[in-house]
Short mmCIF file of C-alpha atoms in Angstrom, two decimals:
data_model
loop_
_atom_site.label_atom_id
_atom_site.label_comp_id
_atom_site.label_asym_id
_atom_site.label_seq_id
_atom_site.Cartn_x
_atom_site.Cartn_y
_atom_site.Cartn_z
CA MET A 1 0.00 0.00 0.00
CA ASN A 2 1.47 3.35 -0.95
CA SER A 3 1.43 6.47 1.17
CA GLU A 4 -1.29 8.11 -0.91
CA GLU A 5 -3.65 5.22 -0.26
CA MET A 6 -2.80 5.34 3.45
CA LEU A 7 -3.69 9.02 3.53
CA ASP A 8 -6.94 8.41 1.64
CA PHE A 9 -7.81 5.62 4.08
CA ALA A 10 -7.12 7.86 7.06
CA LEU A 11 -9.20 10.64 5.53
CA GLY A 12 -12.12 8.25 4.87
CA GLN A 13 -11.85 8.63 1.11
CA LEU A 14 -11.46 4.99 0.10
CA ASP A 15 -14.42 3.18 -1.45
CA ASP A 16 -15.51 -0.40 -0.84
CA PRO A 17 -14.22 -3.09 -1.18
CA ARG A 18 -10.74 -1.62 -0.64
CA ARG A 19 -11.90 0.19 2.50
CA ARG A 20 -13.19 -3.05 4.01
CA GLU A 21 -9.93 -4.83 3.14
CA LEU A 22 -7.87 -2.22 4.98
CA GLU A 23 -10.23 -2.23 7.96
CA GLU A 24 -9.75 -5.99 8.12
CA ALA A 25 -5.99 -5.48 7.87
CA GLY A 26 -6.25 -3.06 10.78
CA ARG A 27 -7.86 -5.76 12.92
CA THR A 28 -5.15 -8.30 12.15
CA ASP A 29 -2.09 -6.05 11.92
CA PRO A 30 -1.60 -3.90 15.06
CA GLU A 31 1.26 -1.97 13.49
CA PHE A 32 -0.89 -0.93 10.56
CA ALA A 33 -3.78 -0.03 12.87
CA ALA A 34 -1.46 2.10 15.02
CA LYS A 35 -0.10 3.92 11.99
CA ALA A 36 -3.58 4.64 10.63
CA HIS A 37 -4.65 5.86 14.06
CA ARG A 38 -1.65 8.20 14.28
CA VAL A 39 -2.38 9.66 10.85
CA ARG A 40 -6.04 10.21 11.75
CA HIS A 41 -5.07 11.80 15.04
CA ALA A 42 -2.50 14.07 13.39
CA VAL A 43 -5.05 15.22 10.80
CA HIS A 44 -7.63 15.72 13.52
CA GLN A 45 -5.15 17.82 15.51
CA LEU A 46 -4.49 20.00 12.48
CA VAL A 47 -8.03 20.44 11.19
CA ASP A 48 -10.57 19.99 13.99
CA ASP A 49 -11.56 23.45 15.18
CA GLY A 50 -14.03 22.29 17.80
CA TYR A 51 -16.89 24.26 16.29
CA THR A 52 -20.31 22.75 15.77
CA PHE A 53 -22.22 25.28 13.75
CA ASN A 54 -25.95 24.99 14.28
CA PRO A 55 -28.34 26.82 11.99
CA PRO A 56 -30.17 29.74 13.64
CA ALA A 57 -33.76 29.07 14.63
CA GLY A 58 -36.22 29.57 11.78
CA LEU A 59 -33.61 29.58 9.02
CA SER A 60 -35.57 27.16 6.85
CA HIS A 61 -38.81 29.13 7.39
CA ARG A 62 -37.12 32.39 6.43
CA THR A 63 -35.66 30.70 3.37
CA LEU A 64 -39.04 29.33 2.33
CA ALA A 65 -40.60 32.75 2.87
CA LEU A 66 -37.96 34.32 0.63
CA VAL A 67 -38.67 31.78 -2.11
CA ALA A 68 -42.43 32.21 -1.68
CA HIS A 69 -41.98 35.97 -2.06
CA SER A 70 -39.99 35.32 -5.24
CA ARG A 71 -42.82 33.11 -6.53
CA SER A 72 -45.42 35.80 -5.86
CA LYS A 73 -43.42 38.36 -7.86
CA GLY A 74 -44.41 36.61 -11.04
CA ARG A 75 -42.55 34.30 -13.36
CA SER A 76 -39.01 34.99 -14.41
CA ILE A 77 -37.65 34.14 -17.83
CA LEU A 78 -36.03 31.04 -16.33
CA ASP A 79 -39.49 29.64 -15.66
CA TYR A 80 -39.99 29.36 -19.40
CA VAL A 81 -36.85 27.35 -19.96
CA PRO A 82 -38.06 24.00 -21.28
CA VAL A 83 -37.30 21.13 -18.99
CA GLN A 84 -36.40 18.75 -21.76
CA VAL A 85 -36.19 19.36 -25.45
CA PRO A 86 -36.51 16.07 -27.29
CA PHE A 87 -35.41 15.99 -30.92
CA ARG A 88 -38.35 15.92 -33.31
CA TRP A 89 -38.26 15.74 -37.09
CA ALA A 90 -41.16 18.18 -37.21
CA ASP A 91 -39.05 20.83 -35.46
CA PHE A 92 -36.19 20.13 -37.82
CA ALA A 93 -38.50 20.44 -40.83
CA VAL A 94 -39.89 23.77 -39.57
CA ALA A 95 -36.40 25.12 -38.96
CA ALA A 96 -35.24 23.94 -42.38
CA SER A 97 -38.30 25.50 -44.04
CA ILE A 98 -37.68 28.83 -42.32
CA PHE A 99 -34.04 28.68 -43.35
CA ILE A 100 -34.89 27.88 -46.97
CA ALA A 101 -37.62 30.55 -47.10
CA GLY A 102 -35.16 33.09 -45.74
CA LEU A 103 -32.59 32.00 -48.24
CA LEU A 104 -35.06 32.27 -51.14
CA THR A 105 -36.14 35.69 -49.92
CA LEU A 106 -32.60 36.93 -49.64
CA MET A 107 -31.19 35.36 -52.80
CA PRO A 108 -32.59 37.91 -55.30
CA ALA A 109 -31.35 40.77 -53.12
CA ILE A 110 -27.92 39.17 -52.85
CA GLN A 111 -27.93 38.53 -56.59
CA ARG A 112 -28.86 42.16 -57.34
CA SER A 113 -26.24 43.41 -54.96
CA ARG A 114 -23.62 41.21 -56.58
CA GLU A 115 -24.67 42.41 -60.05
CA ARG A 116 -24.40 46.03 -58.95
CA MET A 117 -20.98 45.35 -57.50
CA ASN A 118 -19.82 43.64 -60.70
CA GLN A 119 -21.27 46.45 -62.80
CA ALA A 120 -19.33 48.94 -60.71
CA GLY A 121 -16.25 46.75 -61.17
CA CYS A 122 -16.67 46.85 -64.94
CA VAL A 123 -17.03 50.66 -64.92
CA PHE A 124 -13.92 50.89 -62.76
CA ASN A 125 -11.97 48.68 -65.21
CA LEU A 126 -12.94 50.86 -68.16
CA ALA A 127 -12.09 54.00 -66.20
CA GLN A 128 -8.63 52.54 -65.52
CA ILE A 129 -8.17 51.70 -69.20
CA GLY A 130 -9.39 55.24 -70.01
CA SER A 131 -6.78 56.65 -67.66
CA SER A 132 -4.06 54.60 -69.42
CA LEU A 133 -5.29 55.78 -72.82
CA ALA A 134 -5.27 59.40 -71.64
CA GLN A 135 -1.66 59.02 -70.49
CA TYR A 136 -0.80 57.44 -73.83
CA ALA A 137 -2.50 60.32 -75.63
CA THR A 138 -0.30 62.88 -73.88
CA LEU A 139 2.72 61.41 -75.69
CA HIS A 140 1.16 60.29 -78.98
CA PRO A 141 -1.11 61.99 -81.53
CA SER A 142 -3.47 59.03 -81.62
CA TYR A 143 -4.69 56.09 -79.55
CA PRO A 144 -2.71 52.80 -79.74
CA TYR A 145 -2.18 51.60 -83.30
CA PRO A 146 0.27 49.06 -84.71
CA PRO A 147 3.12 50.04 -87.03
CA ASN A 148 2.40 49.72 -90.77
CA ASP A 149 4.22 46.39 -91.06
CA ARG A 150 1.96 44.93 -88.34
CA ALA A 151 -1.37 46.28 -89.61
CA ASP A 152 -2.86 42.80 -89.53
CA ALA A 153 -2.28 42.58 -85.77
CA HIS A 154 -5.40 41.95 -83.77
CA SER A 155 -7.17 44.96 -82.31
CA GLY A 156 -7.01 43.32 -78.86
CA LEU A 157 -3.29 44.06 -78.85
CA PHE A 158 -4.08 47.70 -78.02
CA ALA A 159 -3.54 46.47 -74.45
CA ALA A 160 -0.07 45.17 -75.33
CA ILE A 161 0.82 48.54 -76.90
CA LEU A 162 -0.33 50.33 -73.72
CA HIS A 163 1.60 47.82 -71.63
CA ASP A 164 4.75 48.34 -73.72
CA ALA A 165 4.42 52.07 -73.14
CA GLY A 166 4.33 51.38 -69.39
CA MET A 167 0.81 52.74 -69.01
CA LEU A 168 -1.08 49.52 -68.29
CA THR A 169 0.55 47.42 -65.59
CA ASP A 170 -2.48 45.82 -63.96
CA LEU A 171 -3.82 43.32 -66.50
CA SER A 172 -6.79 42.36 -64.29
CA VAL A 173 -8.62 45.48 -65.52
CA LEU A 174 -9.06 43.64 -68.84
CA ASP A 175 -11.40 41.13 -67.14
CA CYS A 176 -15.05 42.19 -66.84
CA PRO A 177 -16.26 40.81 -63.45
CA CYS A 178 -19.82 40.37 -64.74
CA ASN A 179 -19.16 37.31 -66.89
CA GLY A 180 -17.03 35.25 -64.54
CA LYS A 181 -13.28 35.08 -64.57
CA CYS A 182 -11.53 35.15 -67.88
CA ALA A 183 -8.04 33.78 -68.39
CA VAL A 184 -6.28 37.14 -68.15
CA HIS A 185 -4.18 35.73 -65.31
CA ALA A 186 -2.84 33.19 -67.83
CA ALA A 187 -1.06 36.07 -69.50
CA GLY A 188 1.05 36.30 -66.36
CA ARG A 189 3.84 38.54 -67.49
CA MET A 190 2.78 40.18 -70.72
CA ASP A 191 5.50 40.19 -73.39
CA SER A 192 6.09 43.07 -75.79
CA PHE A 193 3.60 43.85 -78.58
CA GLU A 194 5.91 42.34 -81.23
CA GLN A 195 6.49 39.13 -79.25
CA ILE A 196 2.79 38.59 -78.70
CA ASP A 197 2.02 39.31 -82.35
CA ASP A 198 4.71 36.78 -83.38
CA LEU A 199 3.10 34.25 -81.05
CA ARG A 200 -0.10 34.61 -83.11
CA LYS A 201 1.64 32.85 -85.99
CA SER A 202 3.95 30.51 -84.09
CA ASP A 203 1.59 29.19 -81.39
CA PRO A 204 -2.05 30.13 -82.07
CA ALA A 205 -3.38 28.10 -79.15
CA GLN A 206 -1.11 29.83 -76.65
CA TYR A 207 -1.91 33.16 -78.29
CA GLN A 208 -5.65 32.46 -77.97
CA LYS A 209 -5.15 31.73 -74.29
CA LEU A 210 -3.09 34.87 -73.80
CA VAL A 211 -5.29 37.38 -75.61
CA SER A 212 -8.59 36.56 -73.99
CA TRP A 213 -9.77 39.78 -72.40
CA ASP A 214 -13.33 40.97 -72.24
CA TYR A 215 -13.08 44.41 -73.85
CA GLY A 216 -13.12 45.34 -77.54
CA TYR A 217 -11.27 48.30 -79.07
CA ASN A 218 -12.10 50.98 -81.63
CA ALA A 219 -9.39 50.34 -84.24
CA GLY A 220 -9.92 53.65 -86.01
CA TYR A 221 -11.75 54.65 -89.19
CA ARG A 222 -11.36 55.06 -92.91
CA ARG A 223 -10.08 58.49 -93.96
CA GLY A 224 -11.42 60.42 -96.93
CA SER A 225 -8.42 59.12 -98.90
CA GLY A 226 -9.70 55.59 -98.37
CA ARG A 227 -6.83 54.62 -96.07
CA LEU A 228 -7.46 53.25 -92.60
CA GLY A 229 -6.03 55.14 -89.70
CA PRO A 230 -6.11 55.31 -85.92
CA LEU A 231 -8.54 57.23 -83.78
CA GLU A 232 -7.08 60.63 -83.03
CA ALA A 233 -6.65 61.56 -79.40
CA ARG A 234 -9.15 64.40 -79.08
CA PRO A 235 -10.98 63.97 -75.80
CA ALA A 236 -13.59 66.57 -76.64
CA SER A 237 -14.73 64.61 -79.70
CA LEU A 238 -16.58 62.08 -77.50
CA ILE A 239 -15.86 58.95 -79.51
CA ALA A 240 -16.37 55.41 -78.16
CA VAL A 241 -12.86 53.96 -77.70
CA VAL A 242 -13.25 50.77 -75.66
CA ALA A 243 -16.38 48.78 -74.75
CA ASP A 244 -17.59 45.42 -73.56
CA GLN A 245 -16.73 42.79 -76.17
CA PRO A 246 -19.18 42.32 -79.09
CA PRO A 247 -21.55 39.33 -79.23
CA GLN A 248 -20.58 36.09 -80.99
CA ASP A 249 -20.23 36.24 -84.78
CA ALA A 250 -23.55 34.44 -85.25
CA HIS A 251 -25.39 37.21 -83.42
CA LEU A 252 -23.33 40.11 -84.60
CA GLY A 253 -25.74 41.00 -87.34
CA VAL A 254 -28.73 41.12 -85.00
CA ILE A 255 -29.00 44.69 -83.73
CA ASP A 256 -30.86 43.55 -80.57
CA ARG A 257 -28.02 41.34 -79.37
CA ASN A 258 -25.81 43.10 -76.84
CA SER A 259 -22.44 42.19 -75.37
CA PRO A 260 -22.37 38.80 -73.61
CA ASN A 261 -20.44 40.36 -70.70
CA HIS A 262 -23.63 41.56 -68.97
CA GLY A 263 -25.93 38.72 -69.97
CA GLY A 264 -27.10 40.57 -73.06
CA SER A 265 -28.69 43.46 -71.12
CA GLY A 266 -26.36 46.11 -72.54
CA GLN A 267 -22.77 47.28 -72.53
CA ASN A 268 -20.48 49.80 -70.86
CA VAL A 269 -18.72 52.12 -73.26
CA LEU A 270 -15.57 54.16 -72.55
CA TYR A 271 -15.51 57.46 -74.45
CA SER A 272 -12.57 59.62 -75.42
CA ASP A 273 -13.46 62.13 -72.69
CA GLY A 274 -12.68 59.40 -70.10
CA GLY A 275 -16.36 58.91 -69.18
CA VAL A 276 -17.96 55.45 -69.03
CA ARG A 277 -21.65 55.20 -70.04
CA TRP A 278 -24.09 52.32 -70.02
CA HIS A 279 -26.06 51.60 -73.20
CA SER A 280 -28.88 49.11 -73.21
CA ASN A 281 -28.64 48.84 -77.02
CA ARG A 282 -26.00 49.07 -79.69
CA ARG A 283 -27.15 52.39 -81.13
CA ILE A 284 -25.03 54.82 -79.15
CA SER A 285 -25.75 58.04 -81.07
CA PRO A 286 -27.83 59.30 -84.01
CA ASN A 287 -24.67 59.23 -86.16
CA ASP A 288 -23.61 55.79 -85.03
CA LEU A 289 -26.22 53.15 -85.78
CA ASP A 290 -24.30 50.19 -84.35
CA LEU A 291 -21.45 50.10 -81.85
CA TYR A 292 -20.19 46.77 -83.15
CA LEU A 293 -20.65 47.25 -86.93
CA ASN A 294 -19.84 50.20 -89.14
CA ASN A 295 -22.55 52.15 -90.92
CA ALA A 296 -22.17 49.76 -93.87
CA ARG A 297 -23.13 46.90 -91.49
CA GLN A 298 -19.63 45.38 -91.63
CA MET A 299 -17.22 44.39 -88.91
CA GLN A 300 -14.70 46.90 -90.21
CA PRO A 301 -13.27 50.17 -88.92
CA GLY A 302 -15.77 53.04 -89.12
CA LEU A 303 -16.61 54.82 -92.35
CA ASN A 304 -15.85 58.18 -90.71
CA GLU A 305 -14.71 59.66 -87.42
CA HIS A 306 -18.20 59.51 -85.89
CA ASP A 307 -18.82 55.92 -86.97
CA ALA A 308 -17.29 54.21 -83.93
CA VAL A 309 -16.80 50.46 -84.27
CA VAL A 310 -15.59 48.40 -81.33
CA LEU A 311 -13.95 45.27 -82.76
CA PRO A 312 -13.58 41.93 -80.94
CA VAL A 313 -10.08 41.21 -79.62
CA MET A 314 -9.37 38.63 -82.36
CA VAL A 315 -10.21 40.90 -85.33
CA PRO A 316 -7.32 42.71 -87.06
CA PHE A 317 -6.94 46.49 -86.92
CA VAL A 318 -7.62 46.52 -90.66
CA GLY A 319 -10.95 44.79 -90.06
CA SER A 320 -12.44 41.55 -91.35
CA ASP A 321 -14.19 41.23 -94.66
CA ASN A 322 -14.94 37.57 -94.37
CA ARG A 323 -17.06 37.63 -91.24
CA MET B 1 -51.43 4.38 -9.98
CA VAL B 2 -50.28 7.95 -10.45
CA LYS B 3 -50.04 9.88 -7.24
CA VAL B 4 -51.40 13.42 -7.10
CA ILE B 5 -48.56 15.83 -6.36
CA GLY B 6 -49.06 17.54 -3.05
CA SER B 7 -50.86 14.60 -1.52
CA ASP B 8 -47.56 13.06 -0.31
CA SER B 9 -47.36 12.53 3.40
CA ALA B 10 -44.22 13.49 5.31
CA GLU B 11 -43.25 9.83 5.43
CA ASP B 12 -43.59 9.47 1.68
CA LEU B 13 -41.43 12.49 1.14
CA ALA B 14 -38.80 11.26 3.56
CA GLN B 15 -38.46 8.10 1.50
CA LEU B 16 -37.80 9.95 -1.73
CA THR B 17 -34.22 10.59 -2.81
CA ASP B 18 -32.94 14.13 -3.23
CA GLU B 19 -32.90 13.60 -6.97
CA ASP B 20 -36.56 12.44 -7.03
CA LEU B 21 -37.62 15.45 -4.96
CA MET B 22 -35.76 17.86 -7.24
CA ARG B 23 -37.03 16.24 -10.43
CA ARG B 24 -40.62 16.35 -9.24
CA TYR B 25 -40.24 19.91 -8.00
CA ARG B 26 -38.84 20.90 -11.36
CA ASP B 27 -41.72 19.22 -13.20
CA HIS B 28 -44.63 20.16 -10.94
CA GLY B 29 -43.38 22.99 -8.69
CA ALA B 30 -45.09 21.61 -5.57
CA GLU B 31 -43.84 23.58 -2.55
CA VAL B 32 -43.86 20.59 -0.21
CA LEU B 33 -41.10 18.99 -2.25
CA PHE B 34 -38.95 22.10 -2.01
CA ASN B 35 -39.63 22.42 1.71
CA GLU B 36 -38.44 18.86 2.21
CA LEU B 37 -35.18 19.65 0.44
CA VAL B 38 -34.59 22.81 2.50
CA HIS B 39 -35.23 20.96 5.77
CA ARG B 40 -33.07 18.06 4.65
CA TYR B 41 -30.03 20.25 3.98
CA GLU B 42 -30.57 23.00 6.56
CA ARG B 43 -28.04 21.78 9.09
CA GLU B 44 -25.44 20.34 6.70
CA LEU B 45 -25.30 23.25 4.27
CA PHE B 46 -25.37 25.91 6.98
CA ARG B 47 -22.46 24.17 8.73
CA TYR B 48 -20.45 24.24 5.50
CA LEU B 49 -21.21 27.86 4.73
CA ALA B 50 -20.57 29.08 8.26
CA ARG B 51 -17.22 27.33 8.37
CA TYR B 52 -16.20 28.45 4.88
CA LEU B 53 -17.30 32.06 5.33
CA GLY B 54 -16.23 32.23 8.98
CA ASP B 55 -19.33 34.26 9.79
CA PRO B 56 -22.72 32.68 10.71
CA SER B 57 -24.72 35.78 9.75
CA LEU B 58 -23.16 35.85 6.28
CA ALA B 59 -23.74 32.10 6.07
CA GLU B 60 -27.44 32.63 6.75
CA ASP B 61 -27.75 35.07 3.86
CA VAL B 62 -25.83 32.78 1.51
CA PHE B 63 -27.93 29.79 2.59
CA GLN B 64 -31.13 31.65 1.69
CA ASN B 65 -29.72 32.86 -1.63
CA THR B 66 -28.57 29.35 -2.47
CA PHE B 67 -32.05 27.92 -2.14
CA LEU B 68 -33.52 30.89 -3.99
CA GLN B 69 -31.16 30.02 -6.86
CA ILE B 70 -32.19 26.37 -6.64
CA HIS B 71 -35.81 27.49 -7.03
CA LEU B 72 -35.05 29.89 -9.89
CA LYS B 73 -32.83 27.42 -11.75
CA ARG B 74 -34.98 24.37 -11.16
CA GLY B 75 -35.66 24.16 -14.89
CA LEU B 76 -31.93 23.61 -15.50
CA TYR B 77 -31.72 20.57 -13.24
CA GLU B 78 -30.88 17.53 -15.38
CA ASP B 79 -32.30 14.09 -14.76
CA GLY B 80 -29.77 11.71 -13.27
CA ARG B 81 -27.52 14.45 -11.96
CA PRO B 82 -26.70 13.97 -8.25
CA PHE B 83 -28.42 16.72 -6.29
CA ARG B 84 -25.88 17.16 -3.50
CA PRO B 85 -22.90 18.28 -5.63
CA TRP B 86 -25.20 20.56 -7.62
CA LEU B 87 -26.44 22.19 -4.39
CA TYR B 88 -22.90 22.56 -3.04
CA ALA B 89 -21.67 24.01 -6.34
CA ILE B 90 -24.36 26.71 -6.23
CA ALA B 91 -23.70 27.37 -2.55
CA THR B 92 -19.94 27.63 -3.17
CA HIS B 93 -20.47 30.11 -6.01
CA GLN B 94 -22.71 32.20 -3.79
CA ALA B 95 -20.17 32.05 -0.96
CA VAL B 96 -17.26 33.04 -3.22
CA ASP B 97 -19.28 36.01 -4.51
CA THR B 98 -20.04 37.05 -0.96
CA LEU B 99 -16.40 36.79 0.11
CA ARG B 100 -15.44 38.89 -2.88
CA LYS B 101 -17.94 41.57 -1.85
CA VAL B 102 -16.87 41.73 1.78
CA GLY B 103 -13.14 41.47 1.01
CA ARG B 104 -10.75 38.58 1.09
CA HIS B 105 -9.08 37.07 4.11
CA PRO B 106 -5.34 37.51 4.42
CA THR B 107 -3.78 34.27 3.26
CA VAL B 108 -0.38 32.68 3.56
CA SER B 109 1.58 32.06 0.40
CA LEU B 110 1.48 28.62 -1.12
CA ASP B 111 5.12 27.85 -1.72
CA GLN B 112 4.81 24.25 -2.84
CA ARG B 113 3.83 22.78 -6.16
CA LEU B 114 0.52 21.02 -6.64
CA ALA B 115 1.25 19.09 -9.79
CA PRO B 116 -0.63 15.79 -9.79
CA ALA B 117 2.54 14.06 -11.04
CA GLN B 118 4.20 14.81 -7.74
CA ALA B 119 1.26 13.66 -5.68
CA ASP B 120 2.83 10.44 -4.52
CA SER B 121 6.12 11.93 -3.41
CA GLU B 122 4.24 14.71 -1.66
CA SER B 123 1.93 12.20 -0.04
CA GLY B 124 4.95 10.29 1.10
CA SER B 125 6.58 13.30 2.68
CA LEU B 126 3.24 14.45 4.12
CA LEU B 127 2.56 11.02 5.61
CA ASP B 128 6.04 10.97 7.13
CA MET B 129 5.50 14.41 8.58
CA LEU B 130 2.16 13.41 10.08
CA VAL B 131 3.38 10.09 11.51
CA ASN B 132 6.84 11.05 12.69
CA ASP B 133 5.85 13.99 14.86
CA ASP B 134 5.28 11.77 17.85
CA SER B 135 4.12 14.38 20.26
CA GLY B 136 2.80 16.57 17.48
CA PRO B 137 3.71 20.23 17.24
CA LEU B 138 0.36 21.17 18.77
CA ALA B 139 0.59 18.66 21.61
CA ASP B 140 1.83 21.25 24.08
CA LEU B 141 -1.22 23.45 23.56
CA GLN B 142 -4.37 23.23 25.62
CA GLU B 143 -7.36 21.90 23.64
CA GLN B 144 -9.01 25.32 23.45
CA GLU B 145 -5.75 26.95 22.40
CA ARG B 146 -5.27 24.31 19.72
CA GLN B 147 -8.78 24.82 18.37
CA GLN B 148 -8.25 28.57 18.24
CA TRP B 149 -4.96 28.01 16.41
CA VAL B 150 -6.74 25.71 13.88
CA ARG B 151 -9.44 28.32 13.25
CA ASP B 152 -6.89 31.06 12.70
CA SER B 153 -4.68 28.88 10.51
CA ILE B 154 -7.46 27.54 8.29
CA GLU B 155 -8.72 31.07 7.81
CA ARG B 156 -5.29 32.03 6.51
CA LEU B 157 -5.18 29.24 3.91
CA PRO B 158 -5.78 30.19 0.27
CA ASP B 159 -9.44 29.90 -0.75
CA SER B 160 -8.95 26.91 -3.04
CA LEU B 161 -7.26 24.87 -0.29
CA ARG B 162 -9.74 25.94 2.39
CA GLN B 163 -12.71 24.95 0.19
CA THR B 164 -11.26 21.51 -0.46
CA LEU B 165 -10.29 20.91 3.16
CA ILE B 166 -13.74 21.86 4.50
CA LEU B 167 -15.58 19.81 1.89
CA ALA B 168 -13.41 16.74 2.43
CA TYR B 169 -12.88 16.79 6.21
CA HIS B 170 -15.83 18.62 7.72
CA GLN B 171 -18.51 17.76 5.15
CA ASP B 172 -17.29 14.20 4.55
CA LEU B 173 -17.62 14.48 0.78
CA LYS B 174 -15.79 12.09 -1.53
CA TYR B 175 -13.13 13.28 -3.97
CA ARG B 176 -15.50 12.66 -6.90
CA GLU B 177 -18.19 14.86 -5.37
CA ILE B 178 -15.72 17.64 -4.57
CA ALA B 179 -14.38 17.47 -8.13
CA ASP B 180 -17.95 17.80 -9.39
CA ILE B 181 -18.66 20.76 -7.10
CA LEU B 182 -15.47 22.68 -7.85
CA LYS B 183 -15.34 21.62 -11.52
CA ILE B 184 -11.76 20.38 -11.22
CA PRO B 185 -10.17 16.94 -11.83
CA VAL B 186 -10.09 14.42 -8.98
CA GLY B 187 -6.28 14.53 -9.03
CA THR B 188 -6.37 18.26 -8.35
CA VAL B 189 -8.74 17.72 -5.42
CA LYS B 190 -6.26 15.27 -3.87
CA SER B 191 -3.31 17.61 -4.46
CA ARG B 192 -5.17 20.52 -2.88
CA LEU B 193 -6.16 18.51 0.14
CA HIS B 194 -2.61 17.23 0.66
CA ALA B 195 -1.24 20.72 0.12
CA ALA B 196 -3.65 22.11 2.71
CA LEU B 197 -2.58 19.51 5.30
CA ALA B 198 1.10 20.05 4.52
CA LYS B 199 0.67 23.79 4.90
CA LEU B 200 -1.09 23.41 8.23
CA GLN B 201 1.62 21.01 9.44
CA GLN B 202 4.29 23.46 8.39
CA MET B 203 2.50 26.34 10.17
CA ALA B 204 2.12 24.18 13.28
CA ARG B 205 5.86 23.41 13.32
CA THR B 206 6.67 27.09 12.90
CA ALA B 207 4.30 28.01 15.71
CA HIS B 208 5.80 25.28 17.91
CA ARG B 209 9.34 26.44 17.23
CA ASP B 210 8.46 30.08 17.87
CA GLY B 211 6.74 29.07 21.09
CA LYS B 212 9.89 27.34 22.29
CA ASP B 213 12.16 30.24 21.29
#
């Protein structure tokens, strides 16, 4: 028997049958009995204070009176605490129904709020692109345009030209948040305009993956001489420069089909004054019948300065006759 | 046959366990059941509170508040839970609050570790101390002097040790019950009790030595 057990025995803390065993040992082993007695006596000497506290007369009656007074004051909130709450499927069904009803009630509001947030994100993107174009226009007479030997470069490479000029560092602004994530991040580190244009011929699949942003670009218009040229940087002229990408080729001819970025409800358009405006149809001014086609109903640069045409990213600056 | 609550005779009530009384009081709110519980614990609980608080008038207030809490919280009593530790736990909380309001007792420092891992070695040394002091450091004192010394010394123990000592020695509660009341492991209860005894023994030796000097 260890000392801890001896102490527990002396303090009356051992349970049967061990207690009975030690009591029996005490009857047969005088030495053990003497030791246990000495421990008990020592503890008694240290702890027994000789007091016998008796409750004052009437304590229980006063206590009952206090509780009765509490009862008469009316029920407290604790009185309504259920004694037992058994699990019932009916309760679960009611709770689930309330949860689902709440969810269905809130979903449209959450959806609308998300749409508004994405719409604001799209406007912000275009404003950022507008800011880059404005910076570019302070150093150049026109908006981004490829050199003559690269005239067949795709209009989407306006972003690469801006990037080359050091005026567009954050490529995420080329992703409209309203139509899910596009693969802009795949671009990673954008190479120079020439390198990307070379990639178009050497690795079309990689090029397709790289140039996948959501905004189309106004590649300029046909001059009186018949030659194509870039849009001149004149902010006051209020020309559409960048906009949400055009609809698919199959729907391009249908005037009612808007950009797919916003589910076909309309498109944001960035103008040369830096402003971004929402248009619920493709007719953006009396002089411009279709944002995505020129006034001859072709996916070509505009017939004049006021005939703004926003081309898809994969259409050359010189336009596409065969679409 | 279902018995109508309130029609129990005193004998019937006396035969019910504390847990049955509390469960039926919780479910039906019959005053006779509550009265039986108050009468049943009047002497025992008052003795505990008076000794722990060191003041019978404070103990009376705490006793009344304890049973008021039992009445108010009757809906929280769980079936199968032993009533006695639940009552003591509420009473102890009430007493601790009261002590906090009136100000703490001066206590001696506890300069020994209470790690359960050391329990056996401590028990060993404690047992040796208790057994080997043949005459006992308090043997020279008159009985009344010794009792006065015990009262003063226990009052100077830290609260946690005093609680455990009173519950184990004076109230005859088992380690399991004390652990349930104080919401601490059984090992900690043992360590505290041994530490309390060791501290008292040490104080007794000091007092004895000072008395001789």
